[in-house]
């Protein structure tokens, strides 16, 4: 929740000028921003709605969207605000309307009658999000109403070859199920073989594709540049056979898969300069692809899912890949989780789940599963055991442990950068990553970036106040289509004959070098937020948990952070913080799951 205002200055921009009654009280308490109040009042004037309780619901719906929900759950509104306020809760004394009377007032409101606000299943929607949710449901239903052609005599032998034996049984079954439907939701935790399944599926679909027409057109995409690059890299890794087993893919199939280019969702749909929510591809100008694979679907907002579905041809196979236990989109919606929940009891469910992990050692995998399943005692037992794979730093002064973890990789990147070795410098960045829940404060990214830079300067004497210091890790924080960099891309400043350049990994070939002056929105990345880390993998992760009363501390956050590690994870935080993280779920109000489960 927005912090309780510490000022009563009427010139403070957080106050809505002229706000009186219930809206004024909730604004003064810090529950509503001035923007929430202004939207509610403007809509009230537009529709001649003067009921304070109805306008409060509209303002709270605006607040809910800012917090990531698609709508406002009216019955849970007071509880969710109190939960967000934490121990300093001063909201219980506010004049909350009685839920049943509140709902009746909404049902008879001209705001609802005129379609400006939607009231359905006890949920209050701003019209835009109700329309998007309805469109997603309609498009999914239309796609489920027909089945794609499957040449099983061609498909089955290829799936048996690329997924041989019992160890690939889940992937083989998933490939068969995916080939038999236009839309598939492919879920699984880290290392369960989601990308391996996609690689084998694409090869099988290509084998059954008609040879007398154009070749199979495949689009690979993800919400961020980092996730997109990781998808392309993972496809290549997925074709490698394990020791002692025969080659599952031919050289020609590997070359074909290696030639597929991944891109961000914005780029796939065709970004328009005048808007971030409308694209060149839409219902009147569909995407040409025969197969579209979307990785890291948990990060896709409701708005982006609506735009994607309207741009996909009815005869295109759409494969939505992701882990529903990870963090959801930073924007409104938790679409992947809603799809999994909504389809759970349906016989026609397009959800295909993978369960067996092949990536992690027992320790990281066991820790991630214990967090996911809300087994706090098991989490603490695994952390307390301590070994070379899982470490717990419960000290309230963890600087020494963090320094020992973060400094070697920073020094290795700096040494490689000074030598002009961009490849080695980029690889050094992948050896360790510090992850924080917050951006600001003593447990935040900004603080720890400064601390690590101070340690680096003390060790090397380098002027780290200069943003072009060699070895500086850089995180792009906004899409820059002019130079082909996207939100989430990471690079490192290296020495070149032309002066310092920021090296970014390329899909193939040598790293891309960009002059620091050409970078727009970018920040130092010795530490990064857990949200920004989604879609990436590094060898070792240090997870800094905030205090237990932090509203950001949730099971999804903790799980996402742990599962960024390939080989080692270090958790820094108190027992209370660990228990809070395991026991608290991120709550996002949405009607998608309920409406999907009730749909015919």
C-alpha angles and dihedrals in degrees: 000000000000107000118262106267113257094199136062094197106138089212091062106117090223090070120081107228113237093011109150138167120020095344091052093050094049090046093050090049091056095245093112128038123221088256092056090052094046093051092050093047093046092051090047091054091046093055100028092246112153102164107123093210093053091048089048089056090052092049091048089050088057089050091049092055090051088054093052102265122126093216144357120270097215097199092051097041098102093044095049092050091049092048091052091050092057122189093343091062111157095159100089090080093057118109098260112183119239105263099231094048089043091055092048090052090052094047091057096039121120086225088068095037091056094045096242090120126024124219115194136144090356091304128121115214133186102232095247094061095043089053092050093048091049091049092051090052092047095048093047091049093050091049091049092052094079136038128227121239113265123194095203094180087064099032099050098056092048092049090048090053099046093039104037126174134358095304089067097040094112092050092046092051091045091051092051093049093046093051090055098059138050094226125040130178104203111193137176143128124267114302096014092120104259094145091041088055091049092050093051092043093053092050091049093048090049091052092055094041113112112265095207094069139046117314121267109284113217127186119196116194145161135181096255137035092243093051090046093053090046091053092054092047093047093052089060092048091049093063094061114104121228120251112284097015127105121256108280095192129045120235089250092054091049090051091050093049090045090054094057111106122215123210141175120274090246091055094044093052092044113251117236117213094226097056144020095208102052126059143189091253114066141127091305095044109035127193113264097221122120091204127026120190117193114193126198090023091169086076094055114106125219091254093053092045090053091050091047096049093049090052097049118095115239089241095051119104108233117199115190108196126190154104112267091200092066127088116291128233118302085233127063118304144044096219101162093050090045092052093050092047096041095050095042097100098033123106091212094054114151091200114120114186131200118201111170114089118216100172113061131061113246093267102058092037092050091048093050092048092048091052092046092049094047094243099151096173091053090048091053092046092053092046094046093050090064125189141154092295105042122032130178122204107190094165113124088221102052098159094109093052093046091048091052090050101042105035101065093058092044091051092047091052091048094050092048091046092052089052090052091242102142094174093055092043091053091047090052089058089059094057096075139009129184112213126198133183094217134050096208137035132046092308094042137108096248093054095048094044087058092046094051091046089051090052090048092050092048090052098044109017090233117153097244091176086077108085090215096059111141114261094023108150111224130202120197109222102185136036114264107189092178094069097024098249123135140198107283098026112135131202143157134236110248136177117257135169087260095051131264115348132178110240118210124186115254127215088243134359128018123342119279113250119213127183109244090233090062093059115099118185108014138135141191113276110200081116128019139180119268089237091058092048094064113118093027136098129200134177097247131019130195110199115200109200118205123225115299093254094060110122089217094060105103140143091253091053093049093045092049092050095049094048093056088076123094099186113359139022128193119194117202113193147084126279089251090055091049092050091048092050093050095043101045122077124200106249119212120172114225138148096208098095094046094046092045094051091049096046117110 
